């Protein structure tokens, strides 16, 4: 069995991507879903003669939307919860306190007041980077994220030497 090596990801791009996904999680958890309702009064719409070959059922479309959207939101939140559960305890604590709570908190609050014992800013950044890297790999495995977009670009010097060698 051949194991592929783990990809080297751009730390900043990975952080931004995972933070955006966690922000979407927070929004799904805090903002309630407003169900659509069918309109009772019909308005005049100009219809030209001839078949359009389309069938519209407003009630069915609204019912489908009212069922599918909340289900998709719950599924997304469940996936994020399961990915976070696989992290180490410190990484879980960091992600849950900083990114998954209803009220927004700041990094310095987490590393000074939440962690016991408190950690330095550099240690906090290392823990967060490892957590985001693991989350990116897990989310890519679940096909919610593309790792190719997050891979670190080769340095410019290497590009120049390859360009000059041909």
Short mmCIF file of C-alpha atoms in Angstrom, two decimals:
data_model
loop_
_atom_site.label_atom_id
_atom_site.label_comp_id
_atom_site.label_asym_id
_atom_site.label_seq_id
_atom_site.Cartn_x
_atom_site.Cartn_y
_atom_site.Cartn_z
CA UNK A 1 0.00 0.00 0.00
CA UNK A 2 1.44 3.33 -1.07
CA UNK A 3 0.68 6.32 1.12
CA UNK A 4 0.80 9.69 -0.52
CA UNK A 5 2.61 12.45 1.32
CA UNK A 6 0.56 15.17 2.92
CA UNK A 7 0.24 18.30 0.78
CA UNK A 8 1.94 21.51 1.76
CA UNK A 9 -0.77 24.14 2.04
CA UNK A 10 -0.55 27.90 2.00
CA UNK A 11 -1.10 28.74 5.67
CA UNK A 12 -2.77 32.11 5.12
CA UNK A 13 -5.07 30.92 2.34
CA UNK A 14 -6.05 27.87 4.38
CA UNK A 15 -6.81 30.07 7.39
CA UNK A 16 -9.02 32.40 5.36
CA UNK A 17 -10.89 29.48 3.75
CA UNK A 18 -11.52 27.64 7.02
CA UNK A 19 -12.52 30.87 8.79
CA UNK A 20 -15.05 31.53 6.01
CA UNK A 21 -16.48 28.03 6.43
CA UNK A 22 -16.71 28.50 10.19
CA UNK A 23 -18.40 31.88 9.68
CA UNK A 24 -20.96 30.17 7.46
CA UNK A 25 -21.45 27.60 10.27
CA UNK A 26 -21.99 30.40 12.80
CA UNK A 27 -24.51 32.09 10.53
CA UNK A 28 -26.42 28.85 9.98
CA UNK A 29 -26.54 28.28 13.74
CA UNK A 30 -27.63 31.78 14.68
CA UNK A 31 -29.83 33.04 11.85
CA UNK A 32 -33.19 31.34 11.68
CA UNK A 33 -34.55 30.04 8.42
CA UNK A 34 -37.57 31.90 7.12
CA UNK A 35 -39.94 29.58 5.30
CA UNK A 36 -41.36 30.81 2.03
CA UNK A 37 -45.09 30.98 1.55
CA UNK A 38 -47.12 30.67 -1.62
CA UNK A 39 -48.62 33.83 -2.98
CA UNK A 40 -52.39 33.83 -2.99
CA UNK A 41 -52.98 36.73 -5.34
CA UNK A 42 -51.88 36.22 -8.88
CA UNK A 43 -50.62 39.14 -10.91
CA UNK A 44 -51.09 39.61 -14.59
CA UNK A 45 -48.26 38.31 -16.73
CA UNK A 46 -48.25 38.63 -20.47
CA UNK A 47 -48.30 35.26 -22.16
CA UNK A 48 -47.60 34.79 -25.80
CA UNK A 49 -49.31 32.10 -27.83
CA UNK A 50 -47.56 28.79 -28.17
CA UNK A 51 -46.28 26.11 -25.88
CA UNK A 52 -43.40 26.97 -23.60
CA UNK A 53 -42.84 23.33 -22.66
CA UNK A 54 -42.36 24.32 -19.04
CA UNK A 55 -44.49 23.39 -16.12
CA UNK A 56 -44.37 25.52 -13.03
CA UNK A 57 -45.80 24.46 -9.73
CA UNK A 58 -45.22 27.29 -7.30
CA UNK A 59 -46.48 25.34 -4.29
CA UNK A 60 -44.23 22.35 -4.98
CA UNK A 61 -41.18 24.56 -5.54
CA UNK A 62 -41.81 26.39 -2.26
CA UNK A 63 -42.41 23.15 -0.36
CA UNK A 64 -39.21 21.67 -1.73
CA UNK A 65 -37.27 24.79 -0.79
CA UNK A 66 -38.74 24.83 2.73
CA UNK A 67 -37.61 21.24 3.28
CA UNK A 68 -34.28 21.15 1.43
CA UNK A 69 -32.67 24.36 2.66
CA UNK A 70 -33.00 23.64 6.41
CA UNK A 71 -31.86 20.05 5.83
CA UNK A 72 -28.78 21.26 3.94
CA UNK A 73 -28.00 23.74 6.72
CA UNK A 74 -28.29 21.02 9.39
CA UNK A 75 -26.11 18.66 7.34
CA UNK A 76 -23.43 21.34 6.88
CA UNK A 77 -23.38 22.08 10.62
CA UNK A 78 -23.21 18.37 11.44
CA UNK A 79 -20.22 17.91 9.12
CA UNK A 80 -18.36 20.85 10.67
CA UNK A 81 -19.15 19.54 14.17
CA UNK A 82 -17.83 16.08 13.28
CA UNK A 83 -14.62 17.52 11.79
CA UNK A 84 -14.00 19.62 14.91
CA UNK A 85 -14.60 16.60 17.16
CA UNK A 86 -11.64 14.84 15.52
CA UNK A 87 -9.18 17.56 16.59
CA UNK A 88 -7.08 17.44 19.76
CA UNK A 89 -8.59 18.92 22.91
CA UNK A 90 -6.69 22.22 22.69
CA UNK A 91 -7.49 22.59 19.01
CA UNK A 92 -11.16 21.85 19.69
CA UNK A 93 -11.21 24.38 22.49
CA UNK A 94 -9.64 27.03 20.27
CA UNK A 95 -11.98 26.45 17.31
CA UNK A 96 -15.14 26.22 19.42
CA UNK A 97 -14.41 29.24 21.60
CA UNK A 98 -13.08 31.49 18.83
CA UNK A 99 -15.12 30.52 15.77
CA UNK A 100 -18.20 28.49 16.73
CA UNK A 101 -19.77 30.49 19.55
CA UNK A 102 -22.68 32.80 18.97
CA UNK A 103 -20.91 35.87 20.30
CA UNK A 104 -17.70 36.88 18.64
CA UNK A 105 -14.49 36.66 20.63
CA UNK A 106 -10.93 37.68 19.89
CA UNK A 107 -7.69 35.72 19.66
CA UNK A 108 -6.06 37.45 22.63
CA UNK A 109 -9.06 36.58 24.82
CA UNK A 110 -8.72 32.91 23.91
CA UNK A 111 -4.99 32.55 24.53
CA UNK A 112 -5.00 34.73 27.67
CA UNK A 113 -8.25 33.76 29.39
CA UNK A 114 -9.71 30.57 27.91
CA UNK A 115 -6.60 28.40 27.76
CA UNK A 116 -5.56 27.12 31.16
CA UNK A 117 -2.65 27.73 31.57
CA UNK A 118 -2.53 30.72 29.21
CA UNK A 119 -0.31 30.36 26.15
CA UNK A 120 1.73 32.85 24.17
CA UNK A 121 0.53 34.33 20.91
CA UNK A 122 3.07 32.25 18.96
CA UNK A 123 1.89 29.01 20.58
CA UNK A 124 -1.70 30.00 19.87
CA UNK A 125 -0.88 30.58 16.19
CA UNK A 126 0.80 27.15 15.99
CA UNK A 127 -2.21 25.42 17.54
CA UNK A 128 -4.59 27.27 15.19
CA UNK A 129 -2.47 26.49 12.13
CA UNK A 130 -2.39 22.77 12.98
CA UNK A 131 -6.14 22.74 13.61
CA UNK A 132 -6.89 24.48 10.31
CA UNK A 133 -4.54 22.15 8.42
CA UNK A 134 -6.28 19.09 9.88
CA UNK A 135 -9.69 20.59 9.18
CA UNK A 136 -8.72 21.36 5.57
CA UNK A 137 -7.61 17.75 5.04
CA UNK A 138 -10.81 16.40 6.62
CA UNK A 139 -13.06 18.74 4.65
CA UNK A 140 -11.22 17.85 1.44
CA UNK A 141 -11.78 14.18 2.24
CA UNK A 142 -15.51 14.94 2.57
CA UNK A 143 -15.32 16.85 -0.75
CA UNK A 144 -16.38 20.17 0.76
CA UNK A 145 -13.04 21.77 -0.04
CA UNK A 146 -10.47 21.54 -2.81
CA UNK A 147 -6.88 21.13 -1.63
CA UNK A 148 -5.45 22.11 -5.01
CA UNK A 149 -6.68 25.67 -4.46
CA UNK A 150 -4.92 25.77 -1.08
CA UNK A 151 -1.57 24.28 -2.08
CA UNK A 152 1.48 26.43 -1.61
CA UNK A 153 2.84 27.90 -4.83
CA UNK A 154 6.45 27.13 -5.67
CA UNK A 155 8.89 29.96 -4.89
CA UNK A 156 9.70 32.43 -7.67
CA UNK A 157 13.39 31.49 -7.73
CA UNK A 158 12.51 27.90 -8.60
CA UNK A 159 10.22 29.13 -11.39
CA UNK A 160 12.97 31.34 -12.81
CA UNK A 161 15.57 28.54 -12.78
CA UNK A 162 13.15 26.18 -14.53
CA UNK A 163 12.32 28.84 -17.12
CA UNK A 164 16.01 29.51 -17.85
CA UNK A 165 16.94 25.83 -18.11
CA UNK A 166 14.70 25.19 -21.13
#
